[in-house]
Tab-separated table of C-alpha atoms and ligand atoms in Angstrom:
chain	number	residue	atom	x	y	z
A	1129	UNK	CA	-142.525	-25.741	-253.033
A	1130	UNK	CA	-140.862	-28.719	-254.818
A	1131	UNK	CA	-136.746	-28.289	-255.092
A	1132	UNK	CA	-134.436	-29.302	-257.179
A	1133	UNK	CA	-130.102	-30.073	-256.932
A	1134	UNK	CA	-128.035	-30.525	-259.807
A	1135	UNK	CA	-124.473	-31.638	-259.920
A	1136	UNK	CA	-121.427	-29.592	-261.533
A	1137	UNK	CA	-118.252	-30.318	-262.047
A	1138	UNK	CA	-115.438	-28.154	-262.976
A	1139	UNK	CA	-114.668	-28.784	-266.790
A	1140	UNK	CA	-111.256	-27.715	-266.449
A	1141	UNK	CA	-108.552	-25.733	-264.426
A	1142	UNK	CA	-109.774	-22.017	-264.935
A	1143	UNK	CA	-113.107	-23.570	-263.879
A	1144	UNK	CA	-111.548	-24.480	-260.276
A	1145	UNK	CA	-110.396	-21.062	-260.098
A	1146	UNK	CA	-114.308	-19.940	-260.464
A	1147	UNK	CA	-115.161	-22.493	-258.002
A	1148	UNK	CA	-112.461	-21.975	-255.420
A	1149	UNK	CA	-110.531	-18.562	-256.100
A	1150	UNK	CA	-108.636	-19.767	-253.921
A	1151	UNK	CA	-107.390	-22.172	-255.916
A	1152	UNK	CA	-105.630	-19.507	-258.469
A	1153	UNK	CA	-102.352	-19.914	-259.093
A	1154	UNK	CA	-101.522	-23.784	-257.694
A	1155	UNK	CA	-100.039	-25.725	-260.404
A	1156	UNK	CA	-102.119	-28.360	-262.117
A	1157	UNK	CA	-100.557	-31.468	-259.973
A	1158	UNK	CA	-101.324	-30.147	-257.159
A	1159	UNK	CA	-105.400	-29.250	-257.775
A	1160	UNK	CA	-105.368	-32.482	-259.558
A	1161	UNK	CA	-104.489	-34.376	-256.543
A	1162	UNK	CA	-106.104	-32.011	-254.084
A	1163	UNK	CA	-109.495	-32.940	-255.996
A	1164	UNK	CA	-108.367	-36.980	-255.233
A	1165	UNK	CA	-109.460	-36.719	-252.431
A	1166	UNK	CA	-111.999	-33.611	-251.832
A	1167	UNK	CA	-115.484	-34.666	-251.063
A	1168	UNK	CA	-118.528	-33.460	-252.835
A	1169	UNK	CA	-119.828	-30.350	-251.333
A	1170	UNK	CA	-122.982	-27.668	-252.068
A	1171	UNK	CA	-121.515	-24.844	-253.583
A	1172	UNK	CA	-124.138	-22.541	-255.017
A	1173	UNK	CA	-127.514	-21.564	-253.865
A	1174	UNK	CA	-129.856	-20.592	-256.580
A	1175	UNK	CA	-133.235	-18.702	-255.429
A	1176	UNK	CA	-135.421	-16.330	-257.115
A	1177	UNK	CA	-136.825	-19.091	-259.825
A	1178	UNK	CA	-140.628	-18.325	-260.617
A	1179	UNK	CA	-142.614	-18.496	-263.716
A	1180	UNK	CA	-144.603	-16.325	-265.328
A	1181	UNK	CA	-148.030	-17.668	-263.270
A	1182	UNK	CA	-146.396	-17.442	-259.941
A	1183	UNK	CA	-145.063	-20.775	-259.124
A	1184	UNK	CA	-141.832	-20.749	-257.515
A	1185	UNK	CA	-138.420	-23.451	-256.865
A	1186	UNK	CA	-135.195	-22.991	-255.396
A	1187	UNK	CA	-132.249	-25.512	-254.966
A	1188	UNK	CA	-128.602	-26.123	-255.193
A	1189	UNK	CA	-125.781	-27.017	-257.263
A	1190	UNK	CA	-124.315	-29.482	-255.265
A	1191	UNK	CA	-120.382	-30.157	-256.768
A	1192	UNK	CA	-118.633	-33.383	-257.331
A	1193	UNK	CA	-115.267	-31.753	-257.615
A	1194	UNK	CA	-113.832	-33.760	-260.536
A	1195	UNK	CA	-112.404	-32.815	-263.857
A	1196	UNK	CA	-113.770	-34.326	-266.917
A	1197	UNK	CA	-110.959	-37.014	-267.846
A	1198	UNK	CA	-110.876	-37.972	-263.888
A	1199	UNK	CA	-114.447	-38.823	-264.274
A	1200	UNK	CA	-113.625	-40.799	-267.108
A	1201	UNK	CA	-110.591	-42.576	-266.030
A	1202	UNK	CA	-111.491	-43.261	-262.157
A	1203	UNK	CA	-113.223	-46.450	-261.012
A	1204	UNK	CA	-116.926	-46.281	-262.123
A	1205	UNK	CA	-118.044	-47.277	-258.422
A	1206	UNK	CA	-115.741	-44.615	-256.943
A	1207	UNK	CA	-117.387	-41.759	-259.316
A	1208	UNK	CA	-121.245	-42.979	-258.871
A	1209	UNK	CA	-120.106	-42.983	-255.268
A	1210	UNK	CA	-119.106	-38.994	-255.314
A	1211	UNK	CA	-122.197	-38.315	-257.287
A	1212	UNK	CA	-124.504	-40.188	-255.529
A	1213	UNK	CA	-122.884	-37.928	-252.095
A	1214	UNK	CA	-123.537	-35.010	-254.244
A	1215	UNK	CA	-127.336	-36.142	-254.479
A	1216	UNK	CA	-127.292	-36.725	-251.134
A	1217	UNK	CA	-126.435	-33.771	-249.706
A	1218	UNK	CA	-128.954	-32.063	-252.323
A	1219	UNK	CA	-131.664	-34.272	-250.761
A	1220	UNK	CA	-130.622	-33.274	-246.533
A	1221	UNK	CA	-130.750	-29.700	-247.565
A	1222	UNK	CA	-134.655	-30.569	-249.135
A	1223	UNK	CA	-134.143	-31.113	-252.934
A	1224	UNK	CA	-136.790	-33.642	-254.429
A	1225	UNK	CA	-135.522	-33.972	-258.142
A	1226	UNK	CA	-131.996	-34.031	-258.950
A	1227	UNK	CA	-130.157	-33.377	-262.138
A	1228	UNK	CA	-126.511	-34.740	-263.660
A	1229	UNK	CA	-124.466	-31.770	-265.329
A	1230	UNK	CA	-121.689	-32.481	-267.859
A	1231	UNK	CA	-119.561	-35.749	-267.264
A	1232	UNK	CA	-121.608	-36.787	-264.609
A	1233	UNK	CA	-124.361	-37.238	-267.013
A	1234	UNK	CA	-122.303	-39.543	-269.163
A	1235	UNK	CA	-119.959	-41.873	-267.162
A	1236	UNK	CA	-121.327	-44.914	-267.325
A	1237	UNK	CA	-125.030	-46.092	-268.215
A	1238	UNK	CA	-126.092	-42.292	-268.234
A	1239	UNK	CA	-127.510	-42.198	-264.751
A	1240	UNK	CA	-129.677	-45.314	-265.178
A	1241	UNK	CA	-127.899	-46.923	-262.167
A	1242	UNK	CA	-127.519	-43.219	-260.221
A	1243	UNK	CA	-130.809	-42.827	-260.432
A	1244	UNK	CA	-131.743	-46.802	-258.794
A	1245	UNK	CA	-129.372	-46.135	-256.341
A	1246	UNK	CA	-130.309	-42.423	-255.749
A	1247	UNK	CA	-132.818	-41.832	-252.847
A	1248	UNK	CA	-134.410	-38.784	-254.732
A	1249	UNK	CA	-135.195	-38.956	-258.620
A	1250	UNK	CA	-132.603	-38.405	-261.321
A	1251	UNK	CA	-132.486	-36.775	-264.808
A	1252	UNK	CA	-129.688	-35.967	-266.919
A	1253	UNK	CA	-131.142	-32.784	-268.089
A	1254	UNK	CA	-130.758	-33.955	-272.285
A	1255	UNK	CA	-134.262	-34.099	-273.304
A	1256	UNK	CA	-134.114	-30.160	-273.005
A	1257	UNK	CA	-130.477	-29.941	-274.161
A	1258	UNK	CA	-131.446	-31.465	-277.068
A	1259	UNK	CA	-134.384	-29.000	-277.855
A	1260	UNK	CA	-132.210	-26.475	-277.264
A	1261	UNK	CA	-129.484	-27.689	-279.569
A	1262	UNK	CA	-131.563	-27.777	-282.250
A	1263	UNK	CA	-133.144	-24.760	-282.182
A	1264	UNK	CA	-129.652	-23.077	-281.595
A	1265	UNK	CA	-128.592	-24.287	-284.933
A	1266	UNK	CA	-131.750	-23.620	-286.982
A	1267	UNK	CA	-131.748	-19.774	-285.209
A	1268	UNK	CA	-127.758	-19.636	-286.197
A	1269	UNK	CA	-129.013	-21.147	-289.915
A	1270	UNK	CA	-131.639	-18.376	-290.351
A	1271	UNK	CA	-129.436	-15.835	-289.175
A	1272	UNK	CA	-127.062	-16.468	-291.820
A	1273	UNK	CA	-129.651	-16.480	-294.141
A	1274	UNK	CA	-128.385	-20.317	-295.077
A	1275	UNK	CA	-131.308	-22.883	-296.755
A	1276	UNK	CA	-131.536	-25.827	-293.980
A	1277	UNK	CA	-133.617	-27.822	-296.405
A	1278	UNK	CA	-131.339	-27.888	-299.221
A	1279	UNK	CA	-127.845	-28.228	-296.945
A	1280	UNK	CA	-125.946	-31.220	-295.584
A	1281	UNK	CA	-125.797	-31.516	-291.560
A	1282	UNK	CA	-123.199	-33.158	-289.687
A	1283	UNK	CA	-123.596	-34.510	-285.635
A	1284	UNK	CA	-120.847	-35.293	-284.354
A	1285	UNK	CA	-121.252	-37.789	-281.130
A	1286	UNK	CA	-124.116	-39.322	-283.350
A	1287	UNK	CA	-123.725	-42.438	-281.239
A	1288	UNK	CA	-124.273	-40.488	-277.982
A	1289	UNK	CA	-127.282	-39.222	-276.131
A	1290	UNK	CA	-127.610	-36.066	-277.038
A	1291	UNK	CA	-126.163	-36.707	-280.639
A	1292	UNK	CA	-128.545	-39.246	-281.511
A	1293	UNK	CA	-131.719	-37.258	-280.214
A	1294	UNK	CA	-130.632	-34.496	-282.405
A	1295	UNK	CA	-129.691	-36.059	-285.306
A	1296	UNK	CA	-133.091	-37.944	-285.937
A	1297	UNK	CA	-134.790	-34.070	-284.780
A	1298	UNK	CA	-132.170	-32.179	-287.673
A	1299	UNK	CA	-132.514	-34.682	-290.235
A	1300	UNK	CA	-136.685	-33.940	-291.634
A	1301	UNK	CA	-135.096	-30.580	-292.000
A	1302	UNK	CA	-132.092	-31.363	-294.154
A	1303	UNK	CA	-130.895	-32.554	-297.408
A	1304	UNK	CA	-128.599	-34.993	-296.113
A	1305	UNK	CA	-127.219	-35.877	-292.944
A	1306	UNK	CA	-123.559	-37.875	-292.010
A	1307	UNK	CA	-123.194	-39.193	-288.591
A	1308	UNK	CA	-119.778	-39.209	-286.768
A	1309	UNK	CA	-118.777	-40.813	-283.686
A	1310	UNK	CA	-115.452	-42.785	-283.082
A	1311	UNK	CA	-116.689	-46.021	-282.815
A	1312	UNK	CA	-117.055	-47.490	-285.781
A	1313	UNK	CA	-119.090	-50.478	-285.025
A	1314	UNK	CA	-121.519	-48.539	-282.956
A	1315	UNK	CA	-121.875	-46.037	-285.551
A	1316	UNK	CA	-122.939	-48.581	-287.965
A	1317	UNK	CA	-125.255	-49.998	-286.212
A	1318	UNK	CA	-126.956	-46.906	-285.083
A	1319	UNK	CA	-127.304	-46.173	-288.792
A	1320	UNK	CA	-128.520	-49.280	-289.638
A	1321	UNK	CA	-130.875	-48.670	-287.190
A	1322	UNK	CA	-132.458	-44.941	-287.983
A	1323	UNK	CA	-131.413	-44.425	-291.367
A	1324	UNK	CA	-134.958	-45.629	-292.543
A	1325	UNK	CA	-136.828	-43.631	-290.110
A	1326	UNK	CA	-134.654	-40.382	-290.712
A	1327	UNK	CA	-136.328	-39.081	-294.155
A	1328	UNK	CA	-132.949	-37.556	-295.527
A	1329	UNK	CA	-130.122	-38.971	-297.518
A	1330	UNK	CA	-127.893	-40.533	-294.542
A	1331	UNK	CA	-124.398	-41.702	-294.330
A	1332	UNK	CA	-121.788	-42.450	-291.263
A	1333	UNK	CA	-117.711	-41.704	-290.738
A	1334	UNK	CA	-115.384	-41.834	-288.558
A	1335	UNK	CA	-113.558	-39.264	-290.380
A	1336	UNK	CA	-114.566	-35.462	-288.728
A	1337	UNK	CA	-112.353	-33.607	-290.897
A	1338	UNK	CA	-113.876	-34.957	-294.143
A	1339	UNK	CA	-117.511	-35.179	-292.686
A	1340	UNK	CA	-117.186	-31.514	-291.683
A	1341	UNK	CA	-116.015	-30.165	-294.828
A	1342	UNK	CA	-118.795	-31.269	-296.974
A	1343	UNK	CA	-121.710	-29.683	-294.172
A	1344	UNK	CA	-123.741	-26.345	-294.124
A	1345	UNK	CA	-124.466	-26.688	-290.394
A	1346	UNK	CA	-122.572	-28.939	-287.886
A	1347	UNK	CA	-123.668	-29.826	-284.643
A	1348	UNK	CA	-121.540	-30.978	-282.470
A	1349	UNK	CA	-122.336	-33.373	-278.846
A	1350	UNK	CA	-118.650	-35.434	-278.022
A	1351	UNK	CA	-117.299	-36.167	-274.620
A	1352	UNK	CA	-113.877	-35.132	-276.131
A	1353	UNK	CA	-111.373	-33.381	-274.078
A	1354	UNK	CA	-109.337	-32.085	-277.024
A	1355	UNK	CA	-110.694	-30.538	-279.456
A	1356	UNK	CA	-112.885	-32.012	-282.586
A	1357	UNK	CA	-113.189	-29.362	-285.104
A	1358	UNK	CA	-110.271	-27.151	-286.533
A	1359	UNK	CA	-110.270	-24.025	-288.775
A	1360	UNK	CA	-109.148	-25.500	-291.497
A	1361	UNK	CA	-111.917	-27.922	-292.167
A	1362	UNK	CA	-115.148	-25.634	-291.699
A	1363	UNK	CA	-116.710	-24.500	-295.036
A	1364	UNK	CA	-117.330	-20.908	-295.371
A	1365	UNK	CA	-120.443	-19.885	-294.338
A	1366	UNK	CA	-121.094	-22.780	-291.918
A	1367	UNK	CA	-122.967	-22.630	-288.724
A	1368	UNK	CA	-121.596	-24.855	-285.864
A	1369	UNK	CA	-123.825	-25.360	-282.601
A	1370	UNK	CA	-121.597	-26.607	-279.945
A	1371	UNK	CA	-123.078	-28.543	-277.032
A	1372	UNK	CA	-120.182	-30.918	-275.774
A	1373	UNK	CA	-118.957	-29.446	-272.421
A	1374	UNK	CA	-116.039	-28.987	-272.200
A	1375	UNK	CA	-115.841	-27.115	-275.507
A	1376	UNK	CA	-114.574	-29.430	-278.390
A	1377	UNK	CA	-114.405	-26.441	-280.949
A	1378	UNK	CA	-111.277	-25.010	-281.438
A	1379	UNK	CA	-110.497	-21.401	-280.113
A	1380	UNK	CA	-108.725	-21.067	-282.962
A	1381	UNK	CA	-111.677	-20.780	-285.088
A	1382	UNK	CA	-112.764	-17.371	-283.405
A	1383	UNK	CA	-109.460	-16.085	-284.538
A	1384	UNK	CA	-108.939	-17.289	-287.762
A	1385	UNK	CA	-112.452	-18.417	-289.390
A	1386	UNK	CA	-114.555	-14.921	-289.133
A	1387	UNK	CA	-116.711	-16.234	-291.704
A	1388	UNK	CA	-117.795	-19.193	-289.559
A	1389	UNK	CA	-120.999	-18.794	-287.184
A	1390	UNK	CA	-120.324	-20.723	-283.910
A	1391	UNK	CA	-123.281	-21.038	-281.381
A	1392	UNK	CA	-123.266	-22.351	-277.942
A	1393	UNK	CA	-126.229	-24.280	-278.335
A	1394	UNK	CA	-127.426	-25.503	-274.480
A	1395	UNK	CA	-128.048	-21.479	-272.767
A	1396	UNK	CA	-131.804	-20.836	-271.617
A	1397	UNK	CA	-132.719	-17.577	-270.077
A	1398	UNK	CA	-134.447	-18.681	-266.107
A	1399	UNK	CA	-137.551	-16.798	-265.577
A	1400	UNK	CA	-138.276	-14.862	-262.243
A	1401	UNK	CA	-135.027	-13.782	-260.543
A	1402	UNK	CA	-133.040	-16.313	-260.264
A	1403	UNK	CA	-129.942	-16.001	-258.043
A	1404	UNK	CA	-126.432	-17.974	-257.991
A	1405	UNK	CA	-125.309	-17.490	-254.633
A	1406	UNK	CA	-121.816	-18.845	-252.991
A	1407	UNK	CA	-122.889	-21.116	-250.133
A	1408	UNK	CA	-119.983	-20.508	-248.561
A	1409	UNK	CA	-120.324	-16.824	-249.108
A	1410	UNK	CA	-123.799	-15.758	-248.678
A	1411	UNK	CA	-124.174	-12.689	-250.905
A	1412	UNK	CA	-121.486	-13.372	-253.139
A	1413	UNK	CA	-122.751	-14.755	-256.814
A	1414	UNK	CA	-121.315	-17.409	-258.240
A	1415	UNK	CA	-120.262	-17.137	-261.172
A	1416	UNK	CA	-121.230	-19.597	-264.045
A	1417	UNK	CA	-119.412	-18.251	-266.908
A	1418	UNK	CA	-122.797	-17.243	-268.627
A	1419	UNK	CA	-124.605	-14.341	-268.882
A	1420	UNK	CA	-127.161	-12.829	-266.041
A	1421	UNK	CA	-130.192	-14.901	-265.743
A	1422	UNK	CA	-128.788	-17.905	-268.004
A	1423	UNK	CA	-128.597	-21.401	-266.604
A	1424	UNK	CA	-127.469	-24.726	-269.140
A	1425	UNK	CA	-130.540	-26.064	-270.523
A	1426	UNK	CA	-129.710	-29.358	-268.377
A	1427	UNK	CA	-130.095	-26.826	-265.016
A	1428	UNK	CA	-132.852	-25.956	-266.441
A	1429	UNK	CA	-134.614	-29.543	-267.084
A	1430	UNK	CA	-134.442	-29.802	-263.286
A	1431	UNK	CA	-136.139	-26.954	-262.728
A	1432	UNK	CA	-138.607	-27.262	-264.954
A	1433	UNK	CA	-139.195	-30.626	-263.332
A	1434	UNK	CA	-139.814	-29.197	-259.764
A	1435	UNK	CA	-141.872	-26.197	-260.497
A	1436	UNK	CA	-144.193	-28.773	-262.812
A	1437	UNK	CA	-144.223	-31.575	-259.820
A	1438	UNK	CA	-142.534	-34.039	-262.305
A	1439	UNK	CA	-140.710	-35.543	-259.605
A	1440	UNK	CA	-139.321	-38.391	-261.710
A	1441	UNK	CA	-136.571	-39.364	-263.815
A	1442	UNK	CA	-137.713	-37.539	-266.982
A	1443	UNK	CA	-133.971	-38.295	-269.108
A	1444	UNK	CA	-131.636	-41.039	-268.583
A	1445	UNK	CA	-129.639	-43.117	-270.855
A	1446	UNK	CA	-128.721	-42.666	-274.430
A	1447	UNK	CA	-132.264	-43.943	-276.530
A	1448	UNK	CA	-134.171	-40.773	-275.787
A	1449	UNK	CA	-137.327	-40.658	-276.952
A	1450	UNK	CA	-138.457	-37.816	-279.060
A	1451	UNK	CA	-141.457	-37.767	-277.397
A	1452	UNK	CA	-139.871	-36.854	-273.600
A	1453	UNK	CA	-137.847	-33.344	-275.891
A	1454	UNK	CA	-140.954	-32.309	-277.620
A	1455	UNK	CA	-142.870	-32.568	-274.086
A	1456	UNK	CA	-139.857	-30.778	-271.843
A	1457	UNK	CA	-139.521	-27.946	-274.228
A	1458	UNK	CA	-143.466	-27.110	-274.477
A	1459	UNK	CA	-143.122	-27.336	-270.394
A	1460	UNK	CA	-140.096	-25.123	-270.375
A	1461	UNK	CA	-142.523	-22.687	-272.582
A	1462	UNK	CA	-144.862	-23.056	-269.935
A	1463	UNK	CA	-142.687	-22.261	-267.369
A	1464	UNK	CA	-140.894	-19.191	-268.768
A	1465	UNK	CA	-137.707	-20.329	-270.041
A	1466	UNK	CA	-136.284	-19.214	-273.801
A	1467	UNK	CA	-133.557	-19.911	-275.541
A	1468	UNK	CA	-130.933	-17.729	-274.452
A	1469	UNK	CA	-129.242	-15.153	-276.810
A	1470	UNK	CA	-126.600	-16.412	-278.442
A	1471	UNK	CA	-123.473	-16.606	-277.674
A	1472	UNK	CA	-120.094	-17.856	-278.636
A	1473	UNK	CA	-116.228	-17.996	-277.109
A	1474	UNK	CA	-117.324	-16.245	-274.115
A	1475	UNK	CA	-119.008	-13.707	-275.955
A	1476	UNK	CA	-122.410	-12.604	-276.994
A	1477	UNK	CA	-122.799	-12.616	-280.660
A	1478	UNK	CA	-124.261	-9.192	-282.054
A	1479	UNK	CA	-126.266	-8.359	-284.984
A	1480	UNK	CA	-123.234	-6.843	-286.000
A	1481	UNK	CA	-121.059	-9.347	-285.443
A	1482	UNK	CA	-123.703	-11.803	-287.864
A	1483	UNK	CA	-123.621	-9.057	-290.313
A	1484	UNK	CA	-119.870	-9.205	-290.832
A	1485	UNK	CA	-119.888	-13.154	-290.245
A	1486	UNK	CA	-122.563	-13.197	-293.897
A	1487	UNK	CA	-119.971	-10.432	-295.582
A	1488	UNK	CA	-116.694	-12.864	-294.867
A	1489	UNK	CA	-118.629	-15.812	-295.989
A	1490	UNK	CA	-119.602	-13.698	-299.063
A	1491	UNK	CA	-116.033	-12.983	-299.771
A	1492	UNK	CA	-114.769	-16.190	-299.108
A	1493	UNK	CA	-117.121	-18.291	-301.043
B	188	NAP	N1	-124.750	-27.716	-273.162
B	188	NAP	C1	-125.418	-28.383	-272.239
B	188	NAP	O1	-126.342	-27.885	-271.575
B	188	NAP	C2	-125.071	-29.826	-272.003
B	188	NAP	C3	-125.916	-30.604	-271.216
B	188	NAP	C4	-125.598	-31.925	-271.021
B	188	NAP	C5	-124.451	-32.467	-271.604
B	188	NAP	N2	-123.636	-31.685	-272.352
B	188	NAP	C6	-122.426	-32.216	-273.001
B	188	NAP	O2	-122.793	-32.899	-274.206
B	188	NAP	C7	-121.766	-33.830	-274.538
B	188	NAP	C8	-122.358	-35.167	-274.941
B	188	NAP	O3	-123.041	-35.755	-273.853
B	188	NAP	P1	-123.797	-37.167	-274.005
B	188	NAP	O4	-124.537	-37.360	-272.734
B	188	NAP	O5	-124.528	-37.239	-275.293
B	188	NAP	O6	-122.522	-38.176	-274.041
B	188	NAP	P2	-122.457	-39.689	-274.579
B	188	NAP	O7	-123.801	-40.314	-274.545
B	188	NAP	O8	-121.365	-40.354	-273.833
B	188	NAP	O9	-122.030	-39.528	-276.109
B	188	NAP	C9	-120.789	-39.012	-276.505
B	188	NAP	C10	-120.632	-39.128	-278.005
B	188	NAP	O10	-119.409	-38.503	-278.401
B	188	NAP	C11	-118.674	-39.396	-279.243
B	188	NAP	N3	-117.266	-39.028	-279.137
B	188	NAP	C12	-116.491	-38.990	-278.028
B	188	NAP	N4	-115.259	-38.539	-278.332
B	188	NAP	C13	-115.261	-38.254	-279.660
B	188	NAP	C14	-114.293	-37.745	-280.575
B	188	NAP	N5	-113.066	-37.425	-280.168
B	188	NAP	N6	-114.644	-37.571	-281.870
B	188	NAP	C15	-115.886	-37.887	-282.299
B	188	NAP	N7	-116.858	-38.360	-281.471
B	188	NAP	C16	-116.546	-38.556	-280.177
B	188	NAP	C17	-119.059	-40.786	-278.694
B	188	NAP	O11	-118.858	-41.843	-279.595
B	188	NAP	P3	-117.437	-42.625	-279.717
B	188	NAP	O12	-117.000	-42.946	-278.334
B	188	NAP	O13	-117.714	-43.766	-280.612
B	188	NAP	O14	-116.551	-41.621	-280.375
B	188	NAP	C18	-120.572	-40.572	-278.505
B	188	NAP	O15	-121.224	-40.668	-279.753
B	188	NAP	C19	-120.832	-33.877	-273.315
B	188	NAP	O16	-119.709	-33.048	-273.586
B	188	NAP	C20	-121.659	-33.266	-272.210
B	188	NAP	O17	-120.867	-32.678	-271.199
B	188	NAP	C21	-123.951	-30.388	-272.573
């Protein structure tokens, strides 16, 4: 049996509380400093993996204990240097393929180097994020009964890449299509560089706000830590699929914008029976903040790579090749994974709860 690790992170202080509950109730300096110095350790067991024709994987999450802005601020060498111990330890305990969750995925050259310096193969898990991104928003589109072909699309982390994968996959469905990153040199360039190929009206901004009022269906991909998209500029009606982790859309929009569709775009149900279980507490589940069975997409590139023997490093970097997302999702078919329900805010979303999202959109239009 070929087996997988994948490394998590904690994307913010009430997700060290999941990982340690011990942790509950320390103030913020403290965890911040305690995770200074704590060394990457294997913190869930996952079993029970098997697709539909019988083949079976197991593996770990192995965690680099940082938060999302450490991993961005500390010394590149010093964070490929906790990963890389995360990968490690995945490898003693037998992994073969290992995968990059969240910002572990993105510091840097987006595991390029990881994955030379790594002694088992890397991905970063996007090629199936991106599948799954897209097909979140299209579902969330049809389920609001909203014409793709004739609406406007906006990516925001168009520069990035997952944003760039999806963009060029959303655009031969779309009237027109803005990019948005930060950067404003990159994002120039980048359009400079598709815009022929993408078979829609195209334009850039820097400007989320005014890119997100004009769109139908937003996707959304940025390693913010704040949050990118507010209430106030969503048109009514729109669907948003969310992929950045940590979340960059506003909680604010649950409460106030109940005519707005949000989608967490990156959920795939595992096949088999998969299991999430404490290493340090054999029997107790860990819990990943998703529903039974449901792993990130990224998890699930990994696993997808072990149970098919594709013991290489399918995703790295940020020019992903179309190619490598149309090939992981038909293998993730293959192997038994679907898009998970969706879900939204910590919350499954409901026929009813789409029903009344069309009938405030109605009104508010
Ligand atoms: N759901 C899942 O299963 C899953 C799986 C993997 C990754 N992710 C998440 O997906 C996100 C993107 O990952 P990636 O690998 O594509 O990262 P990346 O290659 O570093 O790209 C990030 C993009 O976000 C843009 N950006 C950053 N801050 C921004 C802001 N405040 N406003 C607008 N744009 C901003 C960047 O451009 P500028 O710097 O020019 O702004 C860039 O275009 C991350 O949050 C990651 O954790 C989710």
């Amino acid at each position: 049996m070929n087996k997988f690790c994948f490394v998590i992170h904690p994307l913010s202080f009430d997700d060290i509380a999941r990982y340690e509950p011990g942790a509950k109730g320390k103030g913020e300096p403290i965890l911040r400093k305690i995770m200074e110095w704590m060394p990457s350790y294997a913190a869930v067991h996952v079993t029970g993996v098997r697709t539909p024709d019988g083949r079976e994987t197991e593996g770990w999450f192995v965690a680099a204990p940082l938060l999302p802005q450490q991993l961005v601020e500390f010394p590149r060498e010093e964070v490929y240097r906790r990963v890389l111990r995360a990968i490690e330890i995945g490898a003693e305990l037998g992994a073969h393929v290992a995968g990059l969750g969240a910002f572990t995925a993105v510091v840097g050259d987006a595991g390029i180097t990881i994955n030379e310096r790594s002694p088992i193969p890397v991905t970063t898990g996007n090629s199936l994020t991106i599948a799954a991104g897209v097909q979140s928003l299209f579902r969330g589109a049809r389920e609001m009964g909203l014409d793709a072909g004739s609406s406007t699309a906006v990516v925001i982390g168009a520069t990035g890449s997952i944003g760039s994968a999806c963009a060029r996959l959303i655009a031969p469905n779309v009237a027109r299509i803005i990019l948005v990153a930060r950067n404003e040199t990159r994002l120039r360039k980048f359009h400079e560089s598709v815009s022929a190929s993408l078979t829609c009206a195209s334009e850039y901004t820097t400007d989320v706000a005014a890119a997100v009022s004009r769109a139908q269906l937003v996707l959304t991909a940025t390693t913010s830590t704040q949050d990118v998209i507010q209430p106030q500029d969503l048109q009514a009606g729109a669907v948003v699929c969310e992929l950045s982790l940590p979340h960059d859309v506003s909680r604010n929009v649950a409460a106030q914008r109940p005519d707005v569709l949000v989608i967490e775009g990156g959920n795939m149900v595992v096949p088999g029976s998969p299991r999430f279980e404490r290493v340090r507490e054999p029997g107790t589940e860990f819990d990943l903040n998703l529903p039974a069975r449901t792993a990130l997409a990224c998890m699930s590139e990994t696993m997808i790579l072990a149970l098919e023997g594709r013991l290489e490093p399918f995703t790295l970097g940020r020019g992903i090749e179309l190619a490598k997302v149309i090939e992981i999702a038909d293998m993730a078919q293959c192997c038994g994974f679907e898009l998970a329900d969706m879900r939204a805010f910590d919350a499954a979303i409901t026929p009813e709860k789409i029903a009344a999202t069309r009938i405030a959109a109605t009104v508010r239009q």
